[in-house]
């Protein structure tokens, strides 16, 4: 049975019982939570991230976490816990693992950018093998390494509750990615996974081949992040071949790879036939004019499902950008587009200014805005929209959620 919503009082008492000094940051957050009138009916997420405040706060340590979970043990109304950017180590991971084994109400857990290593990853993954409540876990930026990632891959073969897992920037390697791909041929519950920036020593793209094989049979995955995989045209071709047979994937992130116009040609052919893909992120590749013309042709004539496209920083000139703008006049489905970092000329500025003036594109759905200098139209940068899962995205209310992340506005993978 859940205790009455008086988290701060219980925290003060727990600190006294455990002879642990109070963390004023935790105390403040719990006091604010106690003021929430809907705390016992709708549940709350305790936001204890150490980096989202204008005034620095004392970050949560392993000892602080031990006291906190003793308070949360009977607080069933706490359904989310954001502990990003704190000072948690493997000792803190042990506390988290014990909590996950005993708790049956926590649905969201954010541990990104702490100092959890391989042994901590083993403990958390082991706890998730039996936990039946957690829906979304973020481990981003914890250097769990290849072995730590292997523990999570093994967990995915057993766990049937987790829907969203973030292992980006965790220093996982070839064996982890292959094991994860194999696990996802069996797992039927995971909806989204982030595998950005692994440490790969081979240029043979074995990991992409295994992920492509997984996509042929997996029917549950909705969102897949493969940024910074050193992927080339060969890997893109393997993925496209698999996606002809896949009917579930809606969000594909291929940002920061080595994809050229040949790879864009494969993607263009895929878009002519694929009926499920809604978001395609090609940030920081090298598709150039030829590549975007292939994509524009598919969008103008055949594809009616893609809703968001990012081609930021792809060395595209006015010729390619104007072709994309023209495609948008005949394609009424594509609603979010991001083009900053390419080579704008007068025709580019005029074409996208016209799309905005005609309200074919809304300002919250594009990363540029037109303005005039000496009677000439130019484009200024706005907040980019497919980056909320990345560690550097804004965590405060300064950016409108809809503009800051088109992905969640289009693909609601889960409540969190």
mmCIF file of C-alpha atoms in Angstrom:
data_model
loop_
_atom_site.group_PDB
_atom_site.id
_atom_site.type_symbol
_atom_site.label_atom_id
_atom_site.label_comp_id
_atom_site.label_asym_id
_atom_site.label_seq_id
_atom_site.Cartn_x
_atom_site.Cartn_y
_atom_site.Cartn_z
ATOM 1 C CA UNK A 1 0.000 0.000 0.000
ATOM 2 C CA UNK A 2 1.311 3.475 -0.905
ATOM 3 C CA UNK A 3 2.139 5.976 1.813
ATOM 4 C CA UNK A 4 0.352 9.313 1.892
ATOM 5 C CA UNK A 5 1.973 11.916 -0.368
ATOM 6 C CA UNK A 6 4.311 13.445 2.195
ATOM 7 C CA UNK A 7 7.618 12.606 0.578
ATOM 8 C CA UNK A 8 9.616 15.392 2.191
ATOM 9 C CA UNK A 9 8.699 14.390 5.744
ATOM 10 C CA UNK A 10 9.589 10.774 5.064
ATOM 11 C CA UNK A 11 12.897 11.900 3.506
ATOM 12 C CA UNK A 12 13.848 13.954 6.575
ATOM 13 C CA UNK A 13 13.030 11.020 8.823
ATOM 14 C CA UNK A 14 15.007 8.596 6.644
ATOM 15 C CA UNK A 15 18.074 10.867 6.700
ATOM 16 C CA UNK A 16 17.912 10.935 10.509
ATOM 17 C CA UNK A 17 17.457 7.165 10.764
ATOM 18 C CA UNK A 18 20.384 6.477 8.414
ATOM 19 C CA UNK A 19 22.587 9.278 9.815
ATOM 20 C CA UNK A 20 22.861 10.725 6.325
ATOM 21 C CA UNK A 21 22.912 14.519 5.760
ATOM 22 C CA UNK A 22 20.017 15.902 3.732
ATOM 23 C CA UNK A 23 20.631 16.846 0.114
ATOM 24 C CA UNK A 24 18.870 20.239 -0.246
ATOM 25 C CA UNK A 25 18.192 19.579 -3.930
ATOM 26 C CA UNK A 26 16.345 16.328 -3.189
ATOM 27 C CA UNK A 27 14.514 17.958 -0.285
ATOM 28 C CA UNK A 28 13.319 20.814 -2.518
ATOM 29 C CA UNK A 29 12.102 18.483 -5.283
ATOM 30 C CA UNK A 30 10.186 16.358 -2.772
ATOM 31 C CA UNK A 31 8.607 19.454 -1.217
ATOM 32 C CA UNK A 32 7.407 20.565 -4.652
ATOM 33 C CA UNK A 33 6.095 17.068 -5.382
ATOM 34 C CA UNK A 34 4.053 17.129 -2.165
ATOM 35 C CA UNK A 35 2.206 20.193 -3.491
ATOM 36 C CA UNK A 36 0.945 18.292 -6.542
ATOM 37 C CA UNK A 37 -2.779 17.737 -6.001
ATOM 38 C CA UNK A 38 -2.870 14.812 -8.458
ATOM 39 C CA UNK A 39 0.101 12.994 -6.967
ATOM 40 C CA UNK A 40 -1.848 9.998 -5.704
ATOM 41 C CA UNK A 41 -4.124 9.578 -8.733
ATOM 42 C CA UNK A 42 -2.013 10.171 -11.835
ATOM 43 C CA UNK A 43 1.513 9.513 -10.602
ATOM 44 C CA UNK A 44 4.536 11.787 -10.933
ATOM 45 C CA UNK A 45 8.102 11.827 -12.237
ATOM 46 C CA UNK A 46 10.696 13.138 -9.791
ATOM 47 C CA UNK A 47 13.048 15.346 -11.804
ATOM 48 C CA UNK A 48 16.400 15.144 -10.034
ATOM 49 C CA UNK A 49 18.656 15.734 -13.050
ATOM 50 C CA UNK A 50 21.805 17.599 -12.049
ATOM 51 C CA UNK A 51 22.102 19.791 -15.152
ATOM 52 C CA UNK A 52 18.734 21.419 -15.791
ATOM 53 C CA UNK A 53 18.897 24.341 -13.400
ATOM 54 C CA UNK A 54 20.145 27.884 -13.902
ATOM 55 C CA UNK A 55 21.550 27.788 -10.375
ATOM 56 C CA UNK A 56 23.922 24.841 -9.721
ATOM 57 C CA UNK A 57 22.517 22.177 -7.401
ATOM 58 C CA UNK A 58 24.274 19.571 -5.218
ATOM 59 C CA UNK A 59 24.240 16.498 -7.437
ATOM 60 C CA UNK A 60 22.849 13.204 -6.216
ATOM 61 C CA UNK A 61 25.468 10.752 -4.877
ATOM 62 C CA UNK A 62 25.281 7.024 -4.180
ATOM 63 C CA UNK A 63 24.572 7.724 -0.496
ATOM 64 C CA UNK A 64 21.824 10.224 -1.379
ATOM 65 C CA UNK A 65 20.217 7.619 -3.626
ATOM 66 C CA UNK A 66 20.200 5.046 -0.842
ATOM 67 C CA UNK A 67 18.115 7.359 1.329
ATOM 68 C CA UNK A 68 15.831 8.345 -1.539
ATOM 69 C CA UNK A 69 14.882 4.799 -2.519
ATOM 70 C CA UNK A 70 14.101 3.986 1.104
ATOM 71 C CA UNK A 71 11.494 6.757 0.892
ATOM 72 C CA UNK A 72 10.185 5.671 -2.502
ATOM 73 C CA UNK A 73 9.805 2.040 -1.500
ATOM 74 C CA UNK A 74 6.173 2.590 -0.467
ATOM 75 C CA UNK A 75 5.429 5.556 -2.755
ATOM 76 C CA UNK A 76 3.560 3.844 -5.574
ATOM 77 C CA UNK A 77 2.519 7.218 -7.018
ATOM 78 C CA UNK A 78 6.115 7.891 -8.117
ATOM 79 C CA UNK A 79 6.150 6.381 -11.614
ATOM 80 C CA UNK A 80 9.202 8.169 -13.019
ATOM 81 C CA UNK A 81 12.699 9.005 -11.773
ATOM 82 C CA UNK A 82 15.091 11.326 -13.636
ATOM 83 C CA UNK A 83 18.622 11.016 -12.189
ATOM 84 C CA UNK A 84 20.559 12.218 -15.240
ATOM 85 C CA UNK A 85 23.872 14.070 -14.898
ATOM 86 C CA UNK A 86 24.560 13.107 -11.304
ATOM 87 C CA UNK A 87 27.403 11.329 -9.467
ATOM 88 C CA UNK A 88 26.103 7.774 -9.397
ATOM 89 C CA UNK A 89 28.632 4.936 -9.696
ATOM 90 C CA UNK A 90 28.368 1.148 -9.678
ATOM 91 C CA UNK A 91 27.452 1.377 -5.982
ATOM 92 C CA UNK A 92 24.468 3.517 -6.949
ATOM 93 C CA UNK A 93 23.634 1.025 -9.701
ATOM 94 C CA UNK A 94 23.435 -1.694 -7.034
ATOM 95 C CA UNK A 95 20.889 0.434 -5.144
ATOM 96 C CA UNK A 96 18.929 0.964 -8.375
ATOM 97 C CA UNK A 97 18.967 -2.763 -9.133
ATOM 98 C CA UNK A 98 17.637 -3.654 -5.683
ATOM 99 C CA UNK A 99 14.925 -1.019 -6.045
ATOM 100 C CA UNK A 100 13.879 -2.366 -9.458
ATOM 101 C CA UNK A 101 13.603 -5.884 -8.049
ATOM 102 C CA UNK A 102 11.329 -4.720 -5.240
ATOM 103 C CA UNK A 103 9.370 -1.949 -6.991
ATOM 104 C CA UNK A 104 6.340 -2.665 -9.174
ATOM 105 C CA UNK A 105 5.239 0.851 -10.185
ATOM 106 C CA UNK A 106 8.282 2.673 -11.658
ATOM 107 C CA UNK A 107 7.856 3.064 -15.417
ATOM 108 C CA UNK A 108 10.552 5.593 -16.391
ATOM 109 C CA UNK A 109 14.195 5.682 -15.238
ATOM 110 C CA UNK A 110 16.775 8.118 -16.604
ATOM 111 C CA UNK A 111 20.397 7.415 -15.567
ATOM 112 C CA UNK A 112 22.108 9.150 -18.480
ATOM 113 C CA UNK A 113 25.606 10.571 -17.997
ATOM 114 C CA UNK A 114 26.438 9.231 -14.574
ATOM 115 C CA UNK A 115 29.534 7.126 -13.867
ATOM 116 C CA UNK A 116 28.059 3.625 -14.072
ATOM 117 C CA UNK A 117 30.378 0.971 -15.490
ATOM 118 C CA UNK A 118 30.262 -2.659 -16.561
ATOM 119 C CA UNK A 119 29.465 -4.136 -13.135
ATOM 120 C CA UNK A 120 26.671 -1.607 -12.602
ATOM 121 C CA UNK A 121 25.223 -2.472 -16.007
ATOM 122 C CA UNK A 122 25.229 -6.169 -15.046
ATOM 123 C CA UNK A 123 23.257 -5.448 -11.880
ATOM 124 C CA UNK A 124 20.654 -3.237 -13.598
ATOM 125 C CA UNK A 125 20.224 -5.621 -16.530
ATOM 126 C CA UNK A 126 19.880 -8.518 -14.082
ATOM 127 C CA UNK A 127 17.153 -6.679 -12.180
ATOM 128 C CA UNK A 128 15.259 -6.021 -15.425
ATOM 129 C CA UNK A 129 15.183 -9.729 -16.146
ATOM 130 C CA UNK A 130 12.520 -10.011 -13.441
ATOM 131 C CA UNK A 131 11.116 -6.444 -13.256
ATOM 132 C CA UNK A 132 7.671 -6.120 -14.837
ATOM 133 C CA UNK A 133 6.955 -2.399 -14.587
ATOM 134 C CA UNK A 134 9.793 -0.378 -16.180
ATOM 135 C CA UNK A 135 8.876 0.817 -19.675
ATOM 136 C CA UNK A 136 11.682 3.267 -20.533
ATOM 137 C CA UNK A 137 15.368 3.147 -19.481
ATOM 138 C CA UNK A 138 18.047 5.659 -20.477
ATOM 139 C CA UNK A 139 21.682 4.612 -19.896
ATOM 140 C CA UNK A 140 23.108 7.162 -22.346
ATOM 141 C CA UNK A 141 26.702 8.204 -21.705
ATOM 142 C CA UNK A 142 27.514 5.669 -18.985
ATOM 143 C CA UNK A 143 30.679 3.887 -20.091
ATOM 144 C CA UNK A 144 29.392 0.372 -19.617
ATOM 145 C CA UNK A 145 31.521 -0.922 -22.489
ATOM 146 C CA UNK A 146 30.967 -3.907 -24.723
ATOM 147 C CA UNK A 147 30.520 -6.365 -21.853
ATOM 148 C CA UNK A 148 28.005 -4.112 -20.107
ATOM 149 C CA UNK A 149 26.032 -3.907 -23.343
ATOM 150 C CA UNK A 150 26.086 -7.698 -23.607
ATOM 151 C CA UNK A 151 24.246 -7.910 -20.278
ATOM 152 C CA UNK A 152 21.465 -5.726 -21.684
ATOM 153 C CA UNK A 153 21.338 -7.847 -24.850
ATOM 154 C CA UNK A 154 20.833 -10.951 -22.694
ATOM 155 C CA UNK A 155 18.148 -9.132 -20.711
ATOM 156 C CA UNK A 156 16.204 -8.375 -23.911
ATOM 157 C CA UNK A 157 15.775 -12.097 -24.510
ATOM 158 C CA UNK A 158 13.884 -12.386 -21.204
ATOM 159 C CA UNK A 159 12.233 -9.048 -20.478
ATOM 160 C CA UNK A 160 8.804 -8.509 -22.035
ATOM 161 C CA UNK A 161 7.929 -5.152 -20.419
ATOM 162 C CA UNK A 162 10.596 -2.678 -21.555
ATOM 163 C CA UNK A 163 9.497 -0.618 -24.557
ATOM 164 C CA UNK A 164 12.282 1.940 -24.911
ATOM 165 C CA UNK A 165 16.029 1.440 -24.273
ATOM 166 C CA UNK A 166 18.765 4.032 -24.783
ATOM 167 C CA UNK A 167 22.349 2.717 -24.985
ATOM 168 C CA UNK A 168 23.788 5.608 -27.009
ATOM 169 C CA UNK A 169 27.337 6.831 -26.217
ATOM 170 C CA UNK A 170 27.903 3.843 -23.908
ATOM 171 C CA UNK A 171 31.089 2.577 -25.646
ATOM 172 C CA UNK A 172 29.443 -0.670 -26.724
ATOM 173 C CA UNK A 173 31.184 -2.642 -29.463
ATOM 174 C CA UNK A 174 30.771 -5.201 -32.217
ATOM 175 C CA UNK A 175 29.804 -8.161 -29.999
ATOM 176 C CA UNK A 176 27.173 -6.135 -28.145
ATOM 177 C CA UNK A 177 25.534 -4.880 -31.347
ATOM 178 C CA UNK A 178 25.440 -8.361 -32.858
ATOM 179 C CA UNK A 179 24.024 -9.832 -29.629
ATOM 180 C CA UNK A 180 21.424 -7.056 -29.438
ATOM 181 C CA UNK A 181 20.350 -7.678 -33.043
ATOM 182 C CA UNK A 182 19.963 -11.401 -32.302
ATOM 183 C CA UNK A 183 17.985 -10.652 -29.119
ATOM 184 C CA UNK A 184 15.611 -8.403 -31.057
ATOM 185 C CA UNK A 185 14.712 -11.266 -33.371
ATOM 186 C CA UNK A 186 13.140 -12.856 -30.256
ATOM 187 C CA UNK A 187 11.975 -9.818 -28.272
ATOM 188 C CA UNK A 188 8.419 -8.783 -29.175
ATOM 189 C CA UNK A 189 7.938 -5.877 -26.757
ATOM 190 C CA UNK A 190 10.731 -3.325 -27.388
ATOM 191 C CA UNK A 191 9.477 -0.378 -29.463
ATOM 192 C CA UNK A 192 12.540 1.901 -29.583
ATOM 193 C CA UNK A 193 16.291 1.493 -29.169
ATOM 194 C CA UNK A 194 19.170 3.952 -29.397
ATOM 195 C CA UNK A 195 22.534 2.395 -30.382
ATOM 196 C CA UNK A 196 24.317 5.610 -31.365
ATOM 197 C CA UNK A 197 28.109 5.934 -31.343
ATOM 198 C CA UNK A 198 29.447 2.442 -30.719
ATOM 199 C CA UNK A 199 33.203 1.795 -30.715
ATOM 200 C CA UNK A 200 33.855 -0.165 -33.914
ATOM 201 C CA UNK A 201 37.313 -1.222 -35.088
ATOM 202 C CA UNK A 202 36.186 -2.912 -38.311
ATOM 203 C CA UNK A 203 35.166 -1.208 -41.561
ATOM 204 C CA UNK A 204 33.276 -4.256 -42.842
ATOM 205 C CA UNK A 205 29.862 -3.132 -41.485
ATOM 206 C CA UNK A 206 29.130 -6.536 -39.917
ATOM 207 C CA UNK A 207 26.901 -4.854 -37.343
ATOM 208 C CA UNK A 208 24.715 -3.247 -40.017
ATOM 209 C CA UNK A 209 24.328 -6.622 -41.736
ATOM 210 C CA UNK A 210 23.125 -8.230 -38.482
ATOM 211 C CA UNK A 211 20.761 -5.327 -37.740
ATOM 212 C CA UNK A 212 19.344 -5.607 -41.263
ATOM 213 C CA UNK A 213 18.741 -9.335 -40.760
ATOM 214 C CA UNK A 214 16.917 -8.511 -37.532
ATOM 215 C CA UNK A 215 14.667 -5.983 -39.307
ATOM 216 C CA UNK A 216 13.525 -8.681 -41.742
ATOM 217 C CA UNK A 217 11.830 -10.594 -38.929
ATOM 218 C CA UNK A 218 11.209 -8.052 -36.146
ATOM 219 C CA UNK A 219 7.626 -6.803 -36.182
ATOM 220 C CA UNK A 220 7.579 -4.642 -33.042
ATOM 221 C CA UNK A 221 10.429 -2.105 -33.360
ATOM 222 C CA UNK A 222 9.142 1.375 -34.195
ATOM 223 C CA UNK A 223 12.199 3.601 -33.605
ATOM 224 C CA UNK A 224 15.860 2.781 -34.393
ATOM 225 C CA UNK A 225 18.871 5.067 -33.886
ATOM 226 C CA UNK A 226 22.081 4.110 -35.730
ATOM 227 C CA UNK A 227 23.984 7.404 -35.645
ATOM 228 C CA UNK A 228 27.807 7.450 -35.795
ATOM 229 C CA UNK A 229 28.109 3.842 -37.003
ATOM 230 C CA UNK A 230 30.537 4.768 -39.815
ATOM 231 C CA UNK A 231 27.867 3.403 -42.142
ATOM 232 C CA UNK A 232 28.509 3.597 -45.865
ATOM 233 C CA UNK A 233 26.445 2.916 -48.971
ATOM 234 C CA UNK A 234 26.870 -0.867 -48.573
ATOM 235 C CA UNK A 235 25.269 -0.756 -45.118
ATOM 236 C CA UNK A 236 22.412 1.457 -46.315
ATOM 237 C CA UNK A 237 21.688 -0.984 -49.144
ATOM 238 C CA UNK A 238 21.483 -3.869 -46.631
ATOM 239 C CA UNK A 239 19.077 -1.883 -44.436
ATOM 240 C CA UNK A 240 16.883 -0.913 -47.380
ATOM 241 C CA UNK A 241 16.698 -4.513 -48.602
ATOM 242 C CA UNK A 242 15.477 -5.537 -45.142
ATOM 243 C CA UNK A 243 12.982 -2.687 -44.830
ATOM 244 C CA UNK A 244 11.137 -3.811 -47.954
ATOM 245 C CA UNK A 245 9.966 -6.700 -45.749
ATOM 246 C CA UNK A 246 9.499 -4.714 -42.523
ATOM 247 C CA UNK A 247 6.098 -3.238 -41.690
ATOM 248 C CA UNK A 248 6.668 -1.725 -38.240
ATOM 249 C CA UNK A 249 9.636 0.702 -38.322
ATOM 250 C CA UNK A 250 8.509 4.333 -38.425
ATOM 251 C CA UNK A 251 11.610 6.265 -37.304
ATOM 252 C CA UNK A 252 15.066 5.571 -38.783
ATOM 253 C CA UNK A 253 18.039 7.640 -37.583
ATOM 254 C CA UNK A 254 21.137 7.355 -39.806
ATOM 255 C CA UNK A 255 22.746 10.645 -38.761
ATOM 256 C CA UNK A 256 26.502 11.276 -38.683
ATOM 257 C CA UNK A 257 27.509 8.446 -41.017
ATOM 258 C CA UNK A 258 29.348 8.239 -44.340
ATOM 259 C CA UNK A 259 26.341 7.921 -46.618
ATOM 260 C CA UNK A 260 26.820 9.374 -50.131
ATOM 261 C CA UNK A 261 24.439 9.869 -53.037
ATOM 262 C CA UNK A 262 24.505 6.134 -53.887
ATOM 263 C CA UNK A 263 23.111 5.421 -50.418
ATOM 264 C CA UNK A 264 20.459 8.094 -50.926
ATOM 265 C CA UNK A 265 19.485 6.358 -54.178
ATOM 266 C CA UNK A 266 18.755 3.137 -52.237
ATOM 267 C CA UNK A 267 16.703 5.146 -49.733
ATOM 268 C CA UNK A 268 14.813 6.848 -52.563
ATOM 269 C CA UNK A 269 13.860 3.491 -54.082
ATOM 270 C CA UNK A 270 12.767 2.299 -50.634
ATOM 271 C CA UNK A 271 10.558 5.359 -50.127
ATOM 272 C CA UNK A 272 8.743 4.603 -53.390
ATOM 273 C CA UNK A 273 7.468 1.315 -51.931
ATOM 274 C CA UNK A 274 7.674 1.573 -48.135
ATOM 275 C CA UNK A 275 4.325 2.376 -46.496
ATOM 276 C CA UNK A 276 5.344 2.689 -42.829
ATOM 277 C CA UNK A 277 8.456 4.893 -42.479
ATOM 278 C CA UNK A 278 7.474 8.318 -41.118
ATOM 279 C CA UNK A 279 10.781 9.876 -39.970
ATOM 280 C CA UNK A 280 14.156 9.723 -41.731
ATOM 281 C CA UNK A 281 17.163 11.463 -40.161
ATOM 282 C CA UNK A 282 20.160 11.874 -42.485
ATOM 283 C CA UNK A 283 21.958 14.653 -40.560
ATOM 284 C CA UNK A 284 25.686 15.070 -41.253
ATOM 285 C CA UNK A 285 26.118 12.691 -44.174
ATOM 286 C CA UNK A 286 27.271 13.485 -47.743
ATOM 287 C CA UNK A 287 24.298 12.843 -50.008
ATOM 288 C CA UNK A 288 24.816 16.148 -51.925
ATOM 289 C CA UNK A 289 22.586 17.342 -54.778
ATOM 290 C CA UNK A 290 22.334 13.995 -56.574
ATOM 291 C CA UNK A 291 21.220 12.250 -53.392
ATOM 292 C CA UNK A 292 18.515 14.745 -52.438
ATOM 293 C CA UNK A 293 17.185 14.742 -56.008
ATOM 294 C CA UNK A 294 16.689 10.966 -55.739
ATOM 295 C CA UNK A 295 14.792 11.459 -52.477
ATOM 296 C CA UNK A 296 12.785 14.377 -53.876
ATOM 297 C CA UNK A 297 11.675 12.322 -56.867
ATOM 298 C CA UNK A 298 10.358 9.592 -54.574
ATOM 299 C CA UNK A 299 8.584 12.127 -52.346
ATOM 300 C CA UNK A 300 7.019 13.959 -55.269
ATOM 301 C CA UNK A 301 5.674 10.919 -57.089
ATOM 302 C CA UNK A 302 5.281 7.805 -54.953
ATOM 303 C CA UNK A 303 5.756 8.242 -51.207
ATOM 304 C CA UNK A 304 2.766 9.365 -49.146
ATOM 305 C CA UNK A 305 3.835 8.273 -45.646
ATOM 306 C CA UNK A 306 7.052 10.135 -44.733
ATOM 307 C CA UNK A 307 6.271 12.988 -42.329
ATOM 308 C CA UNK A 308 9.725 14.234 -41.284
ATOM 309 C CA UNK A 309 13.021 14.442 -43.153
ATOM 310 C CA UNK A 310 16.321 15.863 -41.922
ATOM 311 C CA UNK A 311 19.153 16.541 -44.381
ATOM 312 C CA UNK A 312 21.137 18.977 -42.207
ATOM 313 C CA UNK A 313 24.797 19.416 -43.225
ATOM 314 C CA UNK A 314 24.874 17.239 -46.342
ATOM 315 C CA UNK A 315 26.784 19.538 -48.722
ATOM 316 C CA UNK A 316 23.624 20.227 -50.750
ATOM 317 C CA UNK A 317 23.485 23.332 -52.956
ATOM 318 C CA UNK A 318 20.563 25.348 -54.272
ATOM 319 C CA UNK A 319 19.915 22.885 -57.102
ATOM 320 C CA UNK A 320 19.098 20.027 -54.711
ATOM 321 C CA UNK A 321 17.280 22.152 -52.150
ATOM 322 C CA UNK A 322 15.002 23.698 -54.770
ATOM 323 C CA UNK A 323 14.175 20.195 -56.054
ATOM 324 C CA UNK A 324 13.113 19.257 -52.537
ATOM 325 C CA UNK A 325 11.001 22.413 -52.183
ATOM 326 C CA UNK A 326 9.268 21.662 -55.479
ATOM 327 C CA UNK A 327 8.532 18.098 -54.326
ATOM 328 C CA UNK A 328 6.781 19.483 -51.269
ATOM 329 C CA UNK A 329 4.215 21.253 -53.441
ATOM 330 C CA UNK A 330 2.927 17.891 -54.678
ATOM 331 C CA UNK A 331 3.558 15.918 -51.480
ATOM 332 C CA UNK A 332 1.078 16.954 -48.788
ATOM 333 C CA UNK A 333 2.178 14.403 -46.158
ATOM 334 C CA UNK A 334 5.707 15.612 -45.452
ATOM 335 C CA UNK A 335 5.206 18.163 -42.663
ATOM 336 C CA UNK A 336 8.584 18.483 -40.864
ATOM 337 C CA UNK A 337 11.796 19.239 -42.748
ATOM 338 C CA UNK A 338 15.276 20.318 -41.615
ATOM 339 C CA UNK A 339 17.817 21.745 -44.090
ATOM 340 C CA UNK A 340 20.245 23.969 -42.142
ATOM 341 C CA UNK A 341 24.006 23.557 -42.740
ATOM 342 C CA UNK A 342 23.746 23.236 -46.524
ATOM 343 C CA UNK A 343 24.691 25.783 -49.211
ATOM 344 C CA UNK A 344 21.820 28.240 -49.532
ATOM 345 C CA UNK A 345 21.551 30.535 -52.543
ATOM 346 C CA UNK A 346 18.868 33.023 -53.620
ATOM 347 C CA UNK A 347 16.715 30.333 -55.236
ATOM 348 C CA UNK A 348 16.827 28.223 -52.039
ATOM 349 C CA UNK A 349 15.790 31.148 -49.874
ATOM 350 C CA UNK A 350 12.976 32.082 -52.235
ATOM 351 C CA UNK A 351 11.689 28.502 -52.549
ATOM 352 C CA UNK A 352 11.469 27.807 -48.815
ATOM 353 C CA UNK A 353 10.187 31.302 -48.049
ATOM 354 C CA UNK A 354 7.336 30.593 -50.471
ATOM 355 C CA UNK A 355 6.539 27.286 -48.728
ATOM 356 C CA UNK A 356 6.321 29.099 -45.390
ATOM 357 C CA UNK A 357 4.322 32.033 -46.811
ATOM 358 C CA UNK A 358 1.815 29.639 -48.385
ATOM 359 C CA UNK A 359 1.653 27.810 -45.025
ATOM 360 C CA UNK A 360 2.758 24.593 -46.710
ATOM 361 C CA UNK A 361 5.392 24.542 -43.922
ATOM 362 C CA UNK A 362 4.764 25.828 -40.407
ATOM 363 C CA UNK A 363 7.609 27.654 -38.621
ATOM 364 C CA UNK A 364 7.547 25.069 -35.823
ATOM 365 C CA UNK A 365 8.148 22.311 -38.365
ATOM 366 C CA UNK A 366 11.289 23.601 -40.092
ATOM 367 C CA UNK A 367 14.690 24.743 -38.872
ATOM 368 C CA UNK A 368 14.851 27.983 -40.891
ATOM 369 C CA UNK A 369 12.863 31.223 -40.984
ATOM 370 C CA UNK A 370 12.889 33.837 -43.777
ATOM 371 C CA UNK A 371 13.897 37.457 -43.233
ATOM 372 C CA UNK A 372 14.844 40.347 -45.520
ATOM 373 C CA UNK A 373 18.084 42.289 -45.795
ATOM 374 C CA UNK A 374 18.128 45.190 -48.278
ATOM 375 C CA UNK A 375 15.073 43.716 -49.955
ATOM 376 C CA UNK A 376 16.678 40.285 -50.399
ATOM 377 C CA UNK A 377 15.261 37.150 -48.733
ATOM 378 C CA UNK A 378 17.606 35.196 -46.444
ATOM 379 C CA UNK A 379 17.102 32.215 -44.131
ATOM 380 C CA UNK A 380 17.943 32.211 -40.417
ATOM 381 C CA UNK A 381 18.398 29.084 -38.280
ATOM 382 C CA UNK A 382 15.717 27.879 -35.880
ATOM 383 C CA UNK A 383 15.871 25.075 -33.301
ATOM 384 C CA UNK A 384 16.460 21.709 -34.928
ATOM 385 C CA UNK A 385 13.729 19.187 -34.347
ATOM 386 C CA UNK A 386 14.885 15.559 -34.262
ATOM 387 C CA UNK A 387 17.274 15.708 -31.345
ATOM 388 C CA UNK A 388 15.480 15.272 -28.037
ATOM 389 C CA UNK A 389 17.004 11.829 -27.520
ATOM 390 C CA UNK A 390 20.497 13.353 -27.797
ATOM 391 C CA UNK A 391 22.353 14.395 -24.689
ATOM 392 C CA UNK A 392 22.908 18.023 -25.698
ATOM 393 C CA UNK A 393 19.281 18.916 -26.367
ATOM 394 C CA UNK A 394 17.620 21.542 -24.112
ATOM 395 C CA UNK A 395 16.212 20.182 -20.849
ATOM 396 C CA UNK A 396 14.449 23.374 -19.794
ATOM 397 C CA UNK A 397 11.275 25.045 -21.040
ATOM 398 C CA UNK A 398 13.165 27.516 -23.245
ATOM 399 C CA UNK A 399 12.307 25.507 -26.366
ATOM 400 C CA UNK A 400 8.766 24.526 -27.265
ATOM 401 C CA UNK A 401 8.514 20.707 -27.051
ATOM 402 C CA UNK A 402 6.782 20.471 -30.397
ATOM 403 C CA UNK A 403 9.447 22.498 -32.173
ATOM 404 C CA UNK A 404 12.323 20.901 -30.285
ATOM 405 C CA UNK A 405 11.373 17.369 -31.166
ATOM 406 C CA UNK A 406 9.188 16.493 -34.089
ATOM 407 C CA UNK A 407 9.771 12.804 -33.468
ATOM 408 C CA UNK A 408 7.702 12.634 -30.308
ATOM 409 C CA UNK A 409 4.977 14.739 -31.885
ATOM 410 C CA UNK A 410 4.706 12.250 -34.738
ATOM 411 C CA UNK A 411 5.686 8.918 -33.222
ATOM 412 C CA UNK A 412 4.426 8.470 -29.685
ATOM 413 C CA UNK A 413 6.443 5.357 -28.839
ATOM 414 C CA UNK A 414 5.307 5.313 -25.251
ATOM 415 C CA UNK A 415 4.027 7.593 -22.527
ATOM 416 C CA UNK A 416 7.609 8.471 -21.726
#
